[in-house]
Coordinates of C-alpha atoms in Angstrom, one line a residue:
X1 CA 0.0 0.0 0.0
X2 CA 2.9 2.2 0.5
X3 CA 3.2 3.3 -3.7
X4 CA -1.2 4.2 -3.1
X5 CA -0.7 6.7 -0.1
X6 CA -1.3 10.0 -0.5
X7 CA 1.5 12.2 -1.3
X8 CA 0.8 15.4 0.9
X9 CA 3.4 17.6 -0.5
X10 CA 1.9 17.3 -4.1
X11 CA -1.5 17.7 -2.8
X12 CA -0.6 20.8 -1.3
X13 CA 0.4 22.5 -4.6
X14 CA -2.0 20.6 -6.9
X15 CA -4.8 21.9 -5.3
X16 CA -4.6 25.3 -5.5
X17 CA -3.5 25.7 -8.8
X18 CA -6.7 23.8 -9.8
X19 CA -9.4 25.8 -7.4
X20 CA -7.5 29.1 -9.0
X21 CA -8.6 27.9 -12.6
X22 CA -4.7 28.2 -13.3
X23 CA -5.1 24.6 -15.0
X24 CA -6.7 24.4 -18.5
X25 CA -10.0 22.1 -19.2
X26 CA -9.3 22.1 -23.0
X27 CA -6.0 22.6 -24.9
X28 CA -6.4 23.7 -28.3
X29 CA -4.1 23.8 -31.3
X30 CA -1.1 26.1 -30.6
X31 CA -0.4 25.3 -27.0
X32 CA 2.4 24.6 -26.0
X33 CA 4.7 24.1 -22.6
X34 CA 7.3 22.9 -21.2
X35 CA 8.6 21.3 -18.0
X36 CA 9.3 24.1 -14.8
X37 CA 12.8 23.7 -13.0
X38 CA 11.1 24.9 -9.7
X39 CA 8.1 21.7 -9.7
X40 CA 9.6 19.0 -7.9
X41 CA 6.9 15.8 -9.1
X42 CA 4.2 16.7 -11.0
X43 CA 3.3 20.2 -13.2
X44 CA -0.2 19.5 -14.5
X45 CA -1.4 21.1 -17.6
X46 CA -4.9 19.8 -18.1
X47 CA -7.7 19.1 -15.8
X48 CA -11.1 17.6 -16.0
X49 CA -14.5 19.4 -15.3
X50 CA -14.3 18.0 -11.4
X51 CA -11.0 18.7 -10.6
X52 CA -10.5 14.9 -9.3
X53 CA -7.9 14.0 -12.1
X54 CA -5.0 16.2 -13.7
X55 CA -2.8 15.7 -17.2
X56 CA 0.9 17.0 -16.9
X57 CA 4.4 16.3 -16.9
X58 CA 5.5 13.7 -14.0
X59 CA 8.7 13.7 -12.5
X60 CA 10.3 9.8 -12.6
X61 CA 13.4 9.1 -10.9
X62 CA 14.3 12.9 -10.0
X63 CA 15.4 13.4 -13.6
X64 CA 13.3 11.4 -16.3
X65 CA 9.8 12.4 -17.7
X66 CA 6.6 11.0 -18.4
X67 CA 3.2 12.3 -19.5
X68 CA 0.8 11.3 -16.9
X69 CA -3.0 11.6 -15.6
X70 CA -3.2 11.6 -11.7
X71 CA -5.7 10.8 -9.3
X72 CA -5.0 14.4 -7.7
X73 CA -6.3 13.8 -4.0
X74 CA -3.6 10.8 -3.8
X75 CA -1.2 11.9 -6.4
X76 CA -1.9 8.4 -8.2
X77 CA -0.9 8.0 -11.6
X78 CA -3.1 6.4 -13.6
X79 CA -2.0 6.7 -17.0
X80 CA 1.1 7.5 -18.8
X81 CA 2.4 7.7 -22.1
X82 CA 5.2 5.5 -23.4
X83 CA 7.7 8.1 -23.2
X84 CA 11.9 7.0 -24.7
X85 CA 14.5 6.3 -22.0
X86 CA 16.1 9.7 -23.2
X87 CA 13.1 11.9 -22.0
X88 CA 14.6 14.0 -19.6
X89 CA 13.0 16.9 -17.4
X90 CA 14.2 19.5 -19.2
X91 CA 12.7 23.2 -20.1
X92 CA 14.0 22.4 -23.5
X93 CA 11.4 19.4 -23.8
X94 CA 8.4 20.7 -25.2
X95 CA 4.6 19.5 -25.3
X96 CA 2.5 20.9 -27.6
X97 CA -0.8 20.1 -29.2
X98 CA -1.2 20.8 -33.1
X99 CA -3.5 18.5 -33.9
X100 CA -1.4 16.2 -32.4
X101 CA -0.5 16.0 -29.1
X102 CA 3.5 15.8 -29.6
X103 CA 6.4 15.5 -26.5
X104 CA 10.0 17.3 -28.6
X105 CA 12.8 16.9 -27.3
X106 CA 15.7 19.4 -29.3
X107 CA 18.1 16.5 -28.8
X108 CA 16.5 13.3 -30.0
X109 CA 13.2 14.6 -31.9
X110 CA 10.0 13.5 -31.5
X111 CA 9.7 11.0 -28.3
X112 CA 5.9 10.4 -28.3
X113 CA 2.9 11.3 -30.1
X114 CA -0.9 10.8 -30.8
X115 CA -0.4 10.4 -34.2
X116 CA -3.7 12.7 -35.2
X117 CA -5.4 15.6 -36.8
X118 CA -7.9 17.0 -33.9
X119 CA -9.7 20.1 -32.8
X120 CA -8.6 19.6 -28.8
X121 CA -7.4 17.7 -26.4
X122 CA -9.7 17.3 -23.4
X123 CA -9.9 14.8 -19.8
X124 CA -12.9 13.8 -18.9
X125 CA -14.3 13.4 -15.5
X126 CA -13.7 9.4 -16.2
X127 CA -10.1 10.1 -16.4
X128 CA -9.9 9.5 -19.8
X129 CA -7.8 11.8 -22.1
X130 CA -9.0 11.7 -25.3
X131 CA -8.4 14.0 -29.1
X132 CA -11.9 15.1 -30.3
X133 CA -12.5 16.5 -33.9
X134 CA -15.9 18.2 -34.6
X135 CA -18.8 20.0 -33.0
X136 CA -20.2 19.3 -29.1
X137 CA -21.4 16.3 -28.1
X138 CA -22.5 14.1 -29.9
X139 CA -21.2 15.1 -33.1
X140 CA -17.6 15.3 -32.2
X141 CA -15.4 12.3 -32.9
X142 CA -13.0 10.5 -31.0
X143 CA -9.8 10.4 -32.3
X144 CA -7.1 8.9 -29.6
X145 CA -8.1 8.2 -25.9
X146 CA -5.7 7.0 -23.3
X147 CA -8.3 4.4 -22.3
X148 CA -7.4 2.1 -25.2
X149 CA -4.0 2.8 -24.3
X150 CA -3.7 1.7 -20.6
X151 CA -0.3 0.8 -18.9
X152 CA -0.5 -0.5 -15.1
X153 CA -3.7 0.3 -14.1
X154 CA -8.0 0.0 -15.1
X155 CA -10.0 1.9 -13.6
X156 CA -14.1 1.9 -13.3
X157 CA -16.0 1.5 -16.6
X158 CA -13.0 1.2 -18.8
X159 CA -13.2 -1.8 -21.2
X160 CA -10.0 -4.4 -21.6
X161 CA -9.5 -6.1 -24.9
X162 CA -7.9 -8.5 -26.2
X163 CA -5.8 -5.7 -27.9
X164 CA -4.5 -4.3 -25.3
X165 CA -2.5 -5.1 -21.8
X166 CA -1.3 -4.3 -18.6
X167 CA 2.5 -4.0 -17.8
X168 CA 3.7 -3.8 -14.3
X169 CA 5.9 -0.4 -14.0
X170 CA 9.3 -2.9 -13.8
X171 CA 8.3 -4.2 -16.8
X172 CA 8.3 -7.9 -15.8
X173 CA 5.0 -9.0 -15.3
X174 CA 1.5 -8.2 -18.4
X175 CA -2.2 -8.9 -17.7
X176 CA -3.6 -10.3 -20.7
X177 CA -6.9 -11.2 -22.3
X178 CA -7.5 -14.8 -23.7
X179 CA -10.4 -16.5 -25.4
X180 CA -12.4 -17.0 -22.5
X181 CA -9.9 -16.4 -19.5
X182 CA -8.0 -13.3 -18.2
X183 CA -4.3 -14.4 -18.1
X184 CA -1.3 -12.9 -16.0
X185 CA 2.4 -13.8 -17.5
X186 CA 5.8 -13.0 -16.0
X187 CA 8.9 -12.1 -19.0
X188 CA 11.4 -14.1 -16.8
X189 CA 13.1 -14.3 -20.3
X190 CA 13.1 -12.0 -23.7
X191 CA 10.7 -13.7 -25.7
X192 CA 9.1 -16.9 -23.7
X193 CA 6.4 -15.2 -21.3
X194 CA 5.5 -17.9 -18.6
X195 CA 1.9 -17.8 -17.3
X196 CA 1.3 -17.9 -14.0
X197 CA -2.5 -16.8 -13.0
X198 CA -5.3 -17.3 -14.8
X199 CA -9.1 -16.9 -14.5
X200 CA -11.6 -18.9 -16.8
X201 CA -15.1 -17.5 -17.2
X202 CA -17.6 -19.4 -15.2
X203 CA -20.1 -18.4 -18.0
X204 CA -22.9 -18.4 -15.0
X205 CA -25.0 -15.4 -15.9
X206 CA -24.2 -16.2 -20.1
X207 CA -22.8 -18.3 -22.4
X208 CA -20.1 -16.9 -24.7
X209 CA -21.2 -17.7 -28.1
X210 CA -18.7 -19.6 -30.2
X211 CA -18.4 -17.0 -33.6
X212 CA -19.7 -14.1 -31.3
X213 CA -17.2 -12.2 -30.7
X214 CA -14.1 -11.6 -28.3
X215 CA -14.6 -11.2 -24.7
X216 CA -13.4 -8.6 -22.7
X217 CA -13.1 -6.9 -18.9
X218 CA -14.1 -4.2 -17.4
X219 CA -14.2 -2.8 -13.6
X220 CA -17.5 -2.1 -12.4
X221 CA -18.3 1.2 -10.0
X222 CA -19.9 -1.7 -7.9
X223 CA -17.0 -3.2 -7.2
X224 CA -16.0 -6.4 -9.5
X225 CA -14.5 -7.0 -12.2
X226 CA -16.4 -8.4 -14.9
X227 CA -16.3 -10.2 -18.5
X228 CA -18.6 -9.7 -21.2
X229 CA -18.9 -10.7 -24.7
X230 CA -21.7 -8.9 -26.7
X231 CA -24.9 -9.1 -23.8
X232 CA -25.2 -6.7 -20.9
X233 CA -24.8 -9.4 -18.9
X234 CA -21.4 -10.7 -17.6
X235 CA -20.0 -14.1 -18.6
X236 CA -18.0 -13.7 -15.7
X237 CA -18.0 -11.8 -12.3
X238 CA -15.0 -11.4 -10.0
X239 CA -15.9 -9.8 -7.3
X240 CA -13.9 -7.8 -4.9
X241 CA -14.3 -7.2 -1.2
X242 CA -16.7 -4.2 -1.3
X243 CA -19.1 -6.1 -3.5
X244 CA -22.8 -4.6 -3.1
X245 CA -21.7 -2.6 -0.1
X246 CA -22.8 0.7 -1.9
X247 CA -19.7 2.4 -1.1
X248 CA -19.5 5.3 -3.4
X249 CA -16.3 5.7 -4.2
X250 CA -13.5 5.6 -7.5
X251 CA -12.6 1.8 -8.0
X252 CA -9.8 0.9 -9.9
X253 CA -7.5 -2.6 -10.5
X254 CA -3.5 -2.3 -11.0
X255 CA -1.0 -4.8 -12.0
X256 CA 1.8 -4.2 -8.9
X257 CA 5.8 -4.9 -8.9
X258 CA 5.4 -8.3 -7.4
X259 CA 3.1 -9.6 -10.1
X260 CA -0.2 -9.7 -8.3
X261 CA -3.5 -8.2 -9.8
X262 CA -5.0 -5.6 -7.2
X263 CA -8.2 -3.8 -6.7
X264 CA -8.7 -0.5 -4.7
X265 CA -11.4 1.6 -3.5
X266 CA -10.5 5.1 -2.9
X267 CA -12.0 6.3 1.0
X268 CA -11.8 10.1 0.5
X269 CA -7.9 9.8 2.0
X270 CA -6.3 6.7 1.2
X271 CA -6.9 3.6 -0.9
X272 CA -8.5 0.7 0.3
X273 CA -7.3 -2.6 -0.5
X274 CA -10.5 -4.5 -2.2
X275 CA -9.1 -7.3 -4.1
X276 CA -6.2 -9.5 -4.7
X277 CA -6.4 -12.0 -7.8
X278 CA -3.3 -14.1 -6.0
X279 CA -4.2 -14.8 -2.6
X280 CA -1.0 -16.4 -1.1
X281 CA 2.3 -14.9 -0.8
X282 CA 4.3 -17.8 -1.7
X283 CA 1.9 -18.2 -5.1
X284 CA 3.8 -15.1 -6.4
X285 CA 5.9 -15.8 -9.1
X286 CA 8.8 -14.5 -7.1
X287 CA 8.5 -13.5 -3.7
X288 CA 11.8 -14.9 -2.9
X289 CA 13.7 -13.9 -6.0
X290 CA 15.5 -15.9 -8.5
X291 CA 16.5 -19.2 -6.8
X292 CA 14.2 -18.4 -3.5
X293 CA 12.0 -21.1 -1.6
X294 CA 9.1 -19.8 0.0
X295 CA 7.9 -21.3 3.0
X296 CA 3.9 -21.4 2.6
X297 CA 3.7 -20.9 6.3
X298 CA 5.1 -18.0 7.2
X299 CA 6.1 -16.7 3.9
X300 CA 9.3 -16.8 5.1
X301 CA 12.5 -16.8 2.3
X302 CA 15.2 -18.9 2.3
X303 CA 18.0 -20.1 -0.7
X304 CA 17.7 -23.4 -2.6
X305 CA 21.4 -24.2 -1.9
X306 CA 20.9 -23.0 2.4
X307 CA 17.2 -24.0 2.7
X308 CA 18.0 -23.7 6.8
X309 CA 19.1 -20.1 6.4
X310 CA 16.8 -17.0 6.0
X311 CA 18.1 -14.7 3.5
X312 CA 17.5 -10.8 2.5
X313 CA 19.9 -10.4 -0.8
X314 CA 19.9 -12.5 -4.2
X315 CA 20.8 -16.3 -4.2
X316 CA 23.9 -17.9 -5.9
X317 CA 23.2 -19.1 -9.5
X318 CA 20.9 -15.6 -10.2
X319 CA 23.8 -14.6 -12.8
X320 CA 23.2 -17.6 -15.2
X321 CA 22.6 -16.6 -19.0
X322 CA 21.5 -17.8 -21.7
X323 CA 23.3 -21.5 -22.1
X324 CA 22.5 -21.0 -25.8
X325 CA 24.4 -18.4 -26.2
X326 CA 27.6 -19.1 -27.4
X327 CA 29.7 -15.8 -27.0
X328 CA 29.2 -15.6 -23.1
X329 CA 32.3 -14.8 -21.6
X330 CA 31.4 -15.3 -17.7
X331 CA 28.7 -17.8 -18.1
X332 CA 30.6 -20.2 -19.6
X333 CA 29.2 -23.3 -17.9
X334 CA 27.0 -24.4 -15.0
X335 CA 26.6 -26.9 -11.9
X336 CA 23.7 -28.9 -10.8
X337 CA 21.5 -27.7 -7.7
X338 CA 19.3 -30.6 -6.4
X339 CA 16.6 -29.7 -4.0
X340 CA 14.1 -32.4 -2.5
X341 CA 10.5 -31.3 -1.4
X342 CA 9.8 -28.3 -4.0
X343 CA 7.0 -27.6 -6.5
X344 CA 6.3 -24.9 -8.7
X345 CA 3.6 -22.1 -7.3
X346 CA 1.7 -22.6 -10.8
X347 CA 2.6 -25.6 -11.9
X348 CA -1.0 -26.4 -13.0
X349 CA -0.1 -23.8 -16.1
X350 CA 2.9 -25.5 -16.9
X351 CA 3.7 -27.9 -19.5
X352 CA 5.5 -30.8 -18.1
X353 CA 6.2 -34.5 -19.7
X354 CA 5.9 -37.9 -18.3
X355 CA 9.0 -39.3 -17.4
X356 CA 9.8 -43.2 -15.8
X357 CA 12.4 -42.0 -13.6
X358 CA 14.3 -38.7 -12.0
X359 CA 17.4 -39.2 -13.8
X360 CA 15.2 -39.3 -17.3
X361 CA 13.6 -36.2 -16.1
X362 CA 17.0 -34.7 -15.6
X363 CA 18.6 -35.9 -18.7
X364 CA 15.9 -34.7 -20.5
X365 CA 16.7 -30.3 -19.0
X366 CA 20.4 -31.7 -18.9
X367 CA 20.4 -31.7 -22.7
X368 CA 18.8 -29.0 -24.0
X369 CA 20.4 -25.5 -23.9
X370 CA 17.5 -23.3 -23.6
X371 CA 16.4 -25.8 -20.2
X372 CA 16.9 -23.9 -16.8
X373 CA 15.7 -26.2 -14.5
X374 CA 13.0 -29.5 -13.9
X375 CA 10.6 -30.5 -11.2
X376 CA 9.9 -33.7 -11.1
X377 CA 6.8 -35.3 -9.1
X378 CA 8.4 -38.7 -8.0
X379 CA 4.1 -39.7 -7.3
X380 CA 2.6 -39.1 -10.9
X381 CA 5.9 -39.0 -12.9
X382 CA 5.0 -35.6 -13.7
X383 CA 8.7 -33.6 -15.1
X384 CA 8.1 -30.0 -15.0
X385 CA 10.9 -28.2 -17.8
X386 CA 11.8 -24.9 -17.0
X387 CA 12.7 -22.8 -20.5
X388 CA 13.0 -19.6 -18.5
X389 CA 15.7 -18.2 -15.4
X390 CA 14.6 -19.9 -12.4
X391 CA 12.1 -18.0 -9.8
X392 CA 11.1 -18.9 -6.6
X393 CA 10.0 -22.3 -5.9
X394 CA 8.0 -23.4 -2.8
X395 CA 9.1 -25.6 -0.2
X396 CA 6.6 -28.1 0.6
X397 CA 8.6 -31.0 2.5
X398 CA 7.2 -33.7 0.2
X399 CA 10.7 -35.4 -0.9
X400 CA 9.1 -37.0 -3.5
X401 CA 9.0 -33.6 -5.0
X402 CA 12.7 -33.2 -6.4
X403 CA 14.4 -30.0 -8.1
X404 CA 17.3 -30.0 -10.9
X405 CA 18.5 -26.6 -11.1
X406 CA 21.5 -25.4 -13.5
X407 CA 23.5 -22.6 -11.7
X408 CA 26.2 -20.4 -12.4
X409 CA 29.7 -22.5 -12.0
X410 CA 31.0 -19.4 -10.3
X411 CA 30.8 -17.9 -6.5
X412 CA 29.6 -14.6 -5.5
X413 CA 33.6 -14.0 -4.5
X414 CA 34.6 -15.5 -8.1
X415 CA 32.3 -13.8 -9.8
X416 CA 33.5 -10.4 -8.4
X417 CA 36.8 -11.4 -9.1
X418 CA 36.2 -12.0 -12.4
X419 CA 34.9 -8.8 -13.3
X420 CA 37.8 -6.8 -10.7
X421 CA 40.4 -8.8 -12.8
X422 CA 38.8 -8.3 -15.7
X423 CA 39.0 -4.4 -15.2
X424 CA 42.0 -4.2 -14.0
X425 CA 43.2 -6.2 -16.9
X426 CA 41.2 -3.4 -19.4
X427 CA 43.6 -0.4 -17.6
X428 CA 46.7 -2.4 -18.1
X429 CA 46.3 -2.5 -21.7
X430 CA 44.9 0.8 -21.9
X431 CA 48.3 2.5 -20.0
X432 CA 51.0 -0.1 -22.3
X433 CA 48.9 1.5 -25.3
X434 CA 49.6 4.9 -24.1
X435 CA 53.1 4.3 -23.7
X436 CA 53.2 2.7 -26.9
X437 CA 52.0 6.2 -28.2
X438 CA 53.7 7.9 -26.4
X439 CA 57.4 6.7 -27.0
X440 CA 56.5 6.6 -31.4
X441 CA 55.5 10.4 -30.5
X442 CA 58.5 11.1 -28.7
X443 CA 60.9 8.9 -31.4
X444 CA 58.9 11.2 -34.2
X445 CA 59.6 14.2 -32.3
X446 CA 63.5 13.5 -32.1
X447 CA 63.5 12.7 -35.8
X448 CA 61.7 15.6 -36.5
X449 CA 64.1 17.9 -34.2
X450 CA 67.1 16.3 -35.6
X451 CA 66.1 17.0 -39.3
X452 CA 65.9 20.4 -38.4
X453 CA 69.3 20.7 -37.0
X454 CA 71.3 20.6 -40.5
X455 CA 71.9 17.8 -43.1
X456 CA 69.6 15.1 -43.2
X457 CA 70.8 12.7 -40.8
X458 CA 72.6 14.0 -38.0
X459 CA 76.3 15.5 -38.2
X460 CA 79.1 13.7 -36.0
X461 CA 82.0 15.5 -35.0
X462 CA 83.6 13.2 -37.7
X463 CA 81.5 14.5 -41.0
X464 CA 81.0 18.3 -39.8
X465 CA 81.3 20.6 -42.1
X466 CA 84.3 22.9 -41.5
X467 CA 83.8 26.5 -42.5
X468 CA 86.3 26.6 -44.9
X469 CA 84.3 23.4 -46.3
X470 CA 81.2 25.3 -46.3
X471 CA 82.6 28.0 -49.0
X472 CA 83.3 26.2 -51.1
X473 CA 80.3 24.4 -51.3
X474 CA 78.7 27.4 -51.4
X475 CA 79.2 27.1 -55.5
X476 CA 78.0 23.8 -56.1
X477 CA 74.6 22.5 -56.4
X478 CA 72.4 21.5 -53.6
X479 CA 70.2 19.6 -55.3
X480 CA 71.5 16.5 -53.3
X481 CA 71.7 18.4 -50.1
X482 CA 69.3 19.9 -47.6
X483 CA 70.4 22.9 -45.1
X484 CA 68.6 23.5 -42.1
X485 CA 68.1 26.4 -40.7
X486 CA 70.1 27.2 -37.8

C-alpha cells in the first residue's frame, strides 16, 4: 500500500492551482509548454471538469519524464504515455498540441505522439484523455483516448481487450486477455512469457457464443471486475471485497511490482485494499527472487542451496545466461542444484512431460540448452521443464518432489573477481597503449628535431662541415643536399 498513499506535498500544490482555474479544461491547437525547474513531481497542464484527475508532466526518478493523468487527492498516476528512456525533465522538452499531441525533445526529436489531426485535447471526469474532432457532443469524434492505451492500471467502466495489456511499472510481469480467460504472465526471459495466473469464465449469468465475438473486462463502480462478450450481462464476475456494499467511491485494478493483480477503492484519503487476484504470498511468481524457496507458512524466504538459512539479498546461481548463447564470456558453464520437497507455485499452467524416472527427467533439462531447471513429481511422474531463469519455488517438505536446477559454476567472490580482474586487466592494456603512443611520438619528435638541426641525418664531429668546407660548397649544387636552418 505504501506506492497508493497519498502524497501530501503534491497535494498541497495541486490543489490550488486547480481551485484558482490556473489549470486548462481544454487545450487547443497552438499550445504549448514545457517542464518548470522549480516543480519538484508533478506540473499539470490539463484538468477535467471536477478537478479529481490532472494531465501533466510527471517527475520519474528525479530526472526522467513521463506524461501522466493523476488521481489528484492521492497523487496516483493512472496513466502514462510511453515516453523513450532519453526523456529527460528539461525546459527544452516541449509539449505541444497541433492536432497532435506531440512531446519534442531538441536532442532526440519526437519522443511520443498521438499520431492525429484533432480540434482539442480534453480529460474527462472518467479520467480518460481523449483527441476530439468536430462539433459538441454528440457530433464530435473521438480520435485517440488514453483508455485504449492503458499501462498498469484499469479503472471503473473502462473496457479491456484482447488488444491491449497491462504492464507492471518494472516491466516484468503483463495482464492479458485470452479467449475466454483473463491471463497474468511473468517475461522471466526476452521472448518466452510464462503464465502464472489465470481466471476462466464461469459463464454463469451467459454463455459466450462460439463465432460471437471476443470477450473482454471491465471494472465495475460496484465493485468487481467483470467479462462480457456482446450481452449486458457478464459471462463472468470477479468480485472484490466491497461487493454490493454501496460504497460510493472511485474503483480501480492495478498490476503491482510483485506480479499480483489488485483492486482499490478510494475512501476520500487513502486507498482501500479491495481485491487480490493471488491470494498467497508464496503463489507469487517470485517473492523470494531468483532461486528463493518460499515457505507457505510464514512466507518466510530462504535459498535453494541453504534451505535452513533465512536470506535478504539474491541467491547464488541468479547470474546464469542464456546456455544458448555461445559468445558468453562469464557464463561459460553451469553446476547442478538438487533440491528435495519443491514444487512450482503454478505448476497447474505448466507444461510438463511424463518421465519413468528422476534421472530421465533430468537428462531430459540436462540436454537441452534453452532448459533452466526441472521439477519432477516422484508420485505421478510428472517432469516439470523450465525454459526460462529460475524464480522462486516453494518448499513443501514432500521429498518425493525433487528440483534440478542449472547454476552459475561461479561464487559470488569469483564472480567479483572476475569482473575486478577483468578491469584491471582493461587499464593495463589501456596504459601499455599509451606508452606505446607515447614513445612513437617522442621517437617522431626526435626525428623531426634532428632534421631540423642541419643535413639530413645527423652530423658527428667526424662528418661536420668545416667552414672553410662550407665556402666552397657554397658554388655547387644543392640539389643532393638539404640545409637547415640554424
Amino acid at each position: 500500500m505504501a506506492g497508493l498513499r497519498a502524497s501530501v506535498a503534491i497535494l498541497s500544490w495541486i490543489l490550488p492551482l486547480l481551485a484558482a482555474g490556473a489549470v486548462e479544461t481544454e487545450l487547443l491547437k497552438g499550445f504549448k509548454a514545457t517542464p518548470n525547474r522549480s516543480d519538484s513531481a508533478f506540473q499539470p497542464v490539463l484538468a477535467d471538469p471536477t478537478g479529481k484527475f490532472s494531465f501533466g508532466f510527471l517527475r520519474v526518478n528525479e530526472s526522467r519524464l513521463a506524461l501522466a493523468v493523476v488521481h489528484v487527492a492521492s497523487s496516483l498516476p493512472l496513466w502514462s504515455a510511453d515516453l523513450a528512456e532519453s526523456a529527460r525533465w528539461s525546459d527544452r522538452t516541449e509539449l505541444s498540441f497541433n492536432g497532435s499531441l506531440v512531446i519534442l525533445d531538441p536532442f532526440a526529436g519526437v519522443l511520443w505522439s498521438t499520431h492525429t489531426d484533432g480540434d482539442r485535447l480534453v480529460l474527462l471526469n472518467s479520467s480518460d484523455l481523449q483527441v476530439q474532432r468536430g462539433g459538441d457532443r454528440p457530433a464530435f469524434a473521438v480520435l485517440w483516448r488514453s483508455f485504449q492505451f492503458p499501462t498498469n492500471t484499469l479503472v471503473e467502466n473502462q473496457n479491456f481487450t484482447s488488444d491491449m495489456s497491462l504492464l507492471s511499472s518494472n516491466g516484468l510481469y503483463s495482464m492479458r486477455m485470452g479467449d475466454n480467460f483473463i491471463g497474468l504472465y511473468g517475461s522471466f526471459k526476452q521472448g518466452a512469457d510464462q503464465i502464472y495466473w489465470k481466471h476462466k469464465a464461469l459463464e454463469a449469468r451467459a454463455d459466450i457464443v462460439n463465432g460471437g465475438g471476443p470477450i473482454y473486462a471491465r471494472v465495475e463502480p460496484d465493485g468487481y471486475l467483470a467479462m462480457y462478450q456482446n450481452s449486458s450481462k457478464p459471462v463472468d464476475v470477479e468480485t472484490f471485497s466491497s461487493f454490493q456494499r454501496l460504497i460510493n467511491s472511485f474503483v480501480l485494478l492495478r498490476l503491482e511490482d510483485d506480479g499480483n493483480l489488485k483492486g482499490y477503492h478510494w475512501n476520500g484519503s487513502d486507498w482501500v485494499l479491495d481485491y487480490r487476484a493471488i491470494t498467497g504470498i508464496c503463489e507469487l511468481p517470485s517473492t523470494c527472487g531468483p532461486y528463493g524457496l518460499c515457505s507457505p507458512e510464514n512466507g518466510s524466504c530462504t535459498c535453494m542451496d541453504h534451505p535452513d538459512r533465512s536470506h535478504t539479498g539474491p541467491c547464488d546461481g541468479h547470474r546464469l545466461a542464456d546456455l544458448c548463447a555461445a559468445n558468453s564470456r562469464l557464463h561459460v558453464g553451469f553446476r547442478v542444484l538438487r533440491v528435495k520437497g519443491v514444487e512450482l507455485p503454478y505448476k497447474e499452467l505448466m507444461r510438463y512431460q511424463t518421465a519413468p524416472s528422476l534421472e530421465r527427467c533430468e537428462s531430459i533439462c540436462e540436454s537441452n540448452c534453452s532448459c533452466f531447471g526441472a521439477v519432477y513429481n516422484n508420485a505421478s511422474g510428472s517432469c516439470y521443464v523450465m525454459d526460462y531463469p529460475i524464480q522462486t519455488l516453494v518448499n513443501v517438505g514432500d521429498e518425493g518432489k525433487i528440483g534440478y536446477f542449472k547454476v552459475s559454476d561461479q561464487s559470488d567472490h569469483e564472480a567479483k573477481g572476475y569482473r575486478v580482474g577483468y578491469g584491471v586487466g582493461i587499464v593495463m592494456w589501456v596504459l601499455i597503449g599509451l606508452a606505446l603512443v607515447g614513445t612513437v611520438l617522442g621517437f617522431g619528435f626526435y626525428r623531426w628535431r634532428r632534421s631540423r638541426r642541419g643535413v639530413k641525418g645527423y652530423l658527428t664531429e667526424e662528418n661536420r662541415v668545416t667552414p672553410g668546407q662550407y665556402k666552397g660548397l657554397a658554388s655547387a649544387s644543392f640539389k643532393s643536399i638539404e640545409i637547415g636552418r640554424s
